[in-house]
Amino acid sequence: MTVGLRIPAELPAAAETYAKAGIKVFRVRRNKTPYANCVRCDRQSSLYIKHRPEDCQCGVPTCHGFWAATTDLTLIHHWWTEEPDANIGAPCKLNGWAVIDIDPRNGGRESLQALEKRVGVLPGTTMQLTGGDGLHILYRSPDYELPGLLGPGIDFKHNGYILLAPSVHSSGGRYQWAGDGAYVAPAVDWPATLLPRKQRRAVPPARATPRHRFPSLERRQQRPGGGRMWTVADLVQHVMDAHEGNRNNAFFFAACRAHELAEQNLIDLREAEVGLLSAAAAVGLTDSESRASFDSASTRPGDRGWVA
């Protein structure tokens, strides 16, 4: 039987408990934003010095959000002595986690059901209740980048961070670990079915089904005017699966499909935009080039005959 880590009810003591267990933590304001950067690390400041967050040498230990996370007990004690009500943030990837974040207020439960219908029931692992009726599902981090948005109300948290119990949710409820309230380090790997297709482990191929037996399914895969019926998840996956050297083209293709389908009221453009920009960042495209590409796709010429 796995023995969990008992988390104190007080935030300062809880932060130190996590750190003693080797979990990197940092202070987060009640609106979920990290404490501010110094002027040399603030991109909006005239004194900003260009540098990578992980290479920061400014000496201010709260800079760059989750890059400030630490297990230094002296620093953590100092932080929470200054701000005893600060919430506890923890970077996912830096702690070896990949997290599925379910927000039921935005359709997360329905998106999770749709996901499990597509890939099968997700393996059991460590879970945290968010205090706002949401859920964090924690797995061990894969060696690959993951897209952020998967669907309405469901995110993959890998490069970002989550709050840890007993942090206070904006609704007033507290985060807490599922079960008996103790934290158990996730021992289950990120599900292979949720990896980009080119990184998935080999699995026995499903028996092919004669196409003519399911005409209704074939019709659902067609969009008005012919061609494949893409979902937002399909478009995100298309970007994630692109080979190096073809990622810009794959992103522009997906952006064009998104605008086209949104014009036909078949998908939500804002949802597609967030998902595609997140996928672009995960495969190494810069924010500026992916944003410019997405915007230019809105003025594309007629392209009904394009194929992936």
mmCIF file of C-alpha atoms in Angstrom, residues 69-196:
data_model
loop_
_atom_site.group_PDB
_atom_site.id
_atom_site.type_symbol
_atom_site.label_atom_id
_atom_site.label_comp_id
_atom_site.label_asym_id
_atom_site.label_seq_id
_atom_site.Cartn_x
_atom_site.Cartn_y
_atom_site.Cartn_z
ATOM 1 C CA ALA A 69 10.020 27.358 -8.132
ATOM 2 C CA THR A 70 12.420 25.911 -5.591
ATOM 3 C CA THR A 71 12.869 23.419 -2.779
ATOM 4 C CA ASP A 72 15.048 25.881 -0.826
ATOM 5 C CA LEU A 73 13.424 25.812 2.608
ATOM 6 C CA THR A 74 15.016 29.078 3.727
ATOM 7 C CA LEU A 75 13.636 30.944 0.730
ATOM 8 C CA ILE A 76 10.235 29.265 0.992
ATOM 9 C CA HIS A 77 10.007 30.148 4.687
ATOM 10 C CA HIS A 78 10.878 33.759 3.805
ATOM 11 C CA TRP A 79 8.295 33.910 0.998
ATOM 12 C CA TRP A 80 5.403 32.626 3.078
ATOM 13 C CA THR A 81 6.412 34.685 6.108
ATOM 14 C CA GLU A 82 6.009 37.747 3.884
ATOM 15 C CA GLU A 83 2.753 36.467 2.353
ATOM 16 C CA PRO A 84 1.215 33.758 4.596
ATOM 17 C CA ASP A 85 -1.960 33.661 2.473
ATOM 18 C CA ALA A 86 -0.149 33.130 -0.847
ATOM 19 C CA ASN A 87 -1.284 30.085 -2.792
ATOM 20 C CA ILE A 88 1.162 27.305 -3.648
ATOM 21 C CA GLY A 89 2.128 26.889 -7.279
ATOM 22 C CA ALA A 90 4.087 23.981 -8.707
ATOM 23 C CA PRO A 91 5.492 23.697 -12.254
ATOM 24 C CA CYS A 92 4.362 20.498 -13.947
ATOM 25 C CA LYS A 93 7.247 19.510 -16.190
ATOM 26 C CA LEU A 94 9.920 20.673 -13.727
ATOM 27 C CA ASN A 95 8.384 18.346 -11.128
ATOM 28 C CA GLY A 96 8.095 15.434 -13.551
ATOM 29 C CA TRP A 97 4.328 15.736 -14.041
ATOM 30 C CA ALA A 98 1.953 16.045 -16.956
ATOM 31 C CA VAL A 99 -1.553 17.026 -15.888
ATOM 32 C CA ILE A 100 -5.018 16.830 -17.403
ATOM 33 C CA ASP A 101 -6.949 19.824 -16.080
ATOM 34 C CA ILE A 102 -10.739 19.397 -16.125
ATOM 35 C CA ASP A 103 -12.922 22.513 -15.753
ATOM 36 C CA PRO A 104 -16.599 21.467 -15.608
ATOM 37 C CA ARG A 105 -17.804 25.069 -15.833
ATOM 38 C CA ASN A 106 -16.567 25.187 -19.421
ATOM 39 C CA GLY A 107 -17.637 21.719 -20.547
ATOM 40 C CA GLY A 108 -14.719 19.736 -19.137
ATOM 41 C CA ARG A 109 -16.737 16.703 -18.091
ATOM 42 C CA GLU A 110 -18.272 16.350 -21.529
ATOM 43 C CA SER A 111 -14.844 16.776 -23.154
ATOM 44 C CA LEU A 112 -13.388 14.105 -20.861
ATOM 45 C CA GLN A 113 -16.197 11.706 -21.764
ATOM 46 C CA ALA A 114 -15.580 12.363 -25.452
ATOM 47 C CA LEU A 115 -11.841 11.818 -24.957
ATOM 48 C CA GLU A 116 -12.317 8.500 -23.172
ATOM 49 C CA LYS A 117 -14.804 7.405 -25.805
ATOM 50 C CA ARG A 118 -12.107 8.033 -28.406
ATOM 51 C CA VAL A 119 -9.000 6.625 -26.650
ATOM 52 C CA GLY A 120 -10.458 4.399 -23.922
ATOM 53 C CA VAL A 121 -10.722 4.868 -20.162
ATOM 54 C CA LEU A 122 -7.685 6.692 -18.808
ATOM 55 C CA PRO A 123 -5.496 4.756 -16.350
ATOM 56 C CA GLY A 124 -5.974 5.513 -12.667
ATOM 57 C CA THR A 125 -3.425 7.815 -11.059
ATOM 58 C CA THR A 126 -3.005 10.685 -8.580
ATOM 59 C CA MET A 127 -5.860 13.207 -8.676
ATOM 60 C CA GLN A 128 -6.526 16.578 -7.055
ATOM 61 C CA LEU A 129 -9.861 18.353 -6.560
ATOM 62 C CA THR A 130 -9.449 22.004 -7.472
ATOM 63 C CA GLY A 131 -11.927 23.594 -5.054
ATOM 64 C CA GLY A 132 -14.068 24.840 -7.939
ATOM 65 C CA ASP A 133 -15.535 21.395 -8.717
ATOM 66 C CA GLY A 134 -12.698 20.769 -11.179
ATOM 67 C CA LEU A 135 -10.115 18.005 -11.302
ATOM 68 C CA HIS A 136 -6.389 17.574 -11.911
ATOM 69 C CA ILE A 137 -5.270 14.162 -13.177
ATOM 70 C CA LEU A 138 -1.503 13.757 -12.688
ATOM 71 C CA TYR A 139 0.728 11.418 -14.696
ATOM 72 C CA ARG A 140 4.469 11.103 -15.017
ATOM 73 C CA SER A 141 5.845 13.485 -17.616
ATOM 74 C CA PRO A 142 6.578 12.072 -21.071
ATOM 75 C CA ASP A 143 9.722 12.976 -22.989
ATOM 76 C CA TYR A 144 7.656 14.847 -25.572
ATOM 77 C CA GLU A 145 5.922 18.192 -25.780
ATOM 78 C CA LEU A 146 2.133 18.226 -25.442
ATOM 79 C CA PRO A 147 -0.477 20.639 -26.805
ATOM 80 C CA GLY A 148 -2.254 22.810 -24.243
ATOM 81 C CA LEU A 149 -5.960 22.944 -25.096
ATOM 82 C CA LEU A 150 -7.614 19.638 -25.975
ATOM 83 C CA GLY A 151 -11.242 20.734 -26.029
ATOM 84 C CA PRO A 152 -13.721 22.906 -24.146
ATOM 85 C CA GLY A 153 -12.859 22.815 -20.452
ATOM 86 C CA ILE A 154 -9.962 20.357 -20.743
ATOM 87 C CA ASP A 155 -6.272 21.333 -20.879
ATOM 88 C CA PHE A 156 -2.992 19.475 -20.874
ATOM 89 C CA LYS A 157 -0.728 21.142 -18.301
ATOM 90 C CA HIS A 158 2.884 20.247 -19.060
ATOM 91 C CA ASN A 159 4.960 23.378 -19.620
ATOM 92 C CA GLY A 160 2.766 25.352 -17.212
ATOM 93 C CA TYR A 161 1.871 25.001 -13.540
ATOM 94 C CA ILE A 162 -0.946 24.036 -11.198
ATOM 95 C CA LEU A 163 -1.915 25.066 -7.685
ATOM 96 C CA LEU A 164 -1.472 22.594 -4.863
ATOM 97 C CA ALA A 165 -3.610 21.835 -1.813
ATOM 98 C CA PRO A 166 -4.539 23.614 0.412
ATOM 99 C CA SER A 167 -4.507 26.590 -1.993
ATOM 100 C CA VAL A 168 -7.734 28.599 -2.164
ATOM 101 C CA HIS A 169 -9.768 28.565 -5.385
ATOM 102 C CA SER A 170 -11.419 31.757 -6.632
ATOM 103 C CA SER A 171 -14.760 30.222 -5.578
ATOM 104 C CA GLY A 172 -13.547 30.083 -1.984
ATOM 105 C CA GLY A 173 -13.130 26.309 -1.916
ATOM 106 C CA ARG A 174 -9.773 24.736 -1.173
ATOM 107 C CA TYR A 175 -7.737 22.420 -3.350
ATOM 108 C CA GLN A 176 -7.402 18.943 -1.877
ATOM 109 C CA TRP A 177 -5.923 15.620 -2.901
ATOM 110 C CA ALA A 178 -8.485 12.987 -3.805
ATOM 111 C CA GLY A 179 -9.102 10.075 -1.483
ATOM 112 C CA ASP A 180 -7.872 10.585 2.068
ATOM 113 C CA GLY A 181 -6.344 13.996 1.297
ATOM 114 C CA ALA A 182 -2.736 12.825 1.181
ATOM 115 C CA TYR A 183 -0.470 13.479 -1.797
ATOM 116 C CA VAL A 184 0.868 10.422 -3.592
ATOM 117 C CA ALA A 185 3.508 10.978 -6.269
ATOM 118 C CA PRO A 186 2.120 9.843 -9.643
ATOM 119 C CA ALA A 187 3.599 6.471 -10.599
ATOM 120 C CA VAL A 188 1.682 6.034 -13.874
ATOM 121 C CA ASP A 189 3.176 7.169 -17.177
ATOM 122 C CA TRP A 190 1.356 9.656 -19.405
ATOM 123 C CA PRO A 191 -1.055 7.524 -21.490
ATOM 124 C CA ALA A 192 0.501 6.526 -24.819
ATOM 125 C CA THR A 193 -2.827 7.164 -26.546
ATOM 126 C CA LEU A 194 -2.507 10.865 -25.677
ATOM 127 C CA LEU A 195 0.957 11.296 -27.167
ATOM 128 C CA PRO A 196 1.446 12.827 -30.624
#
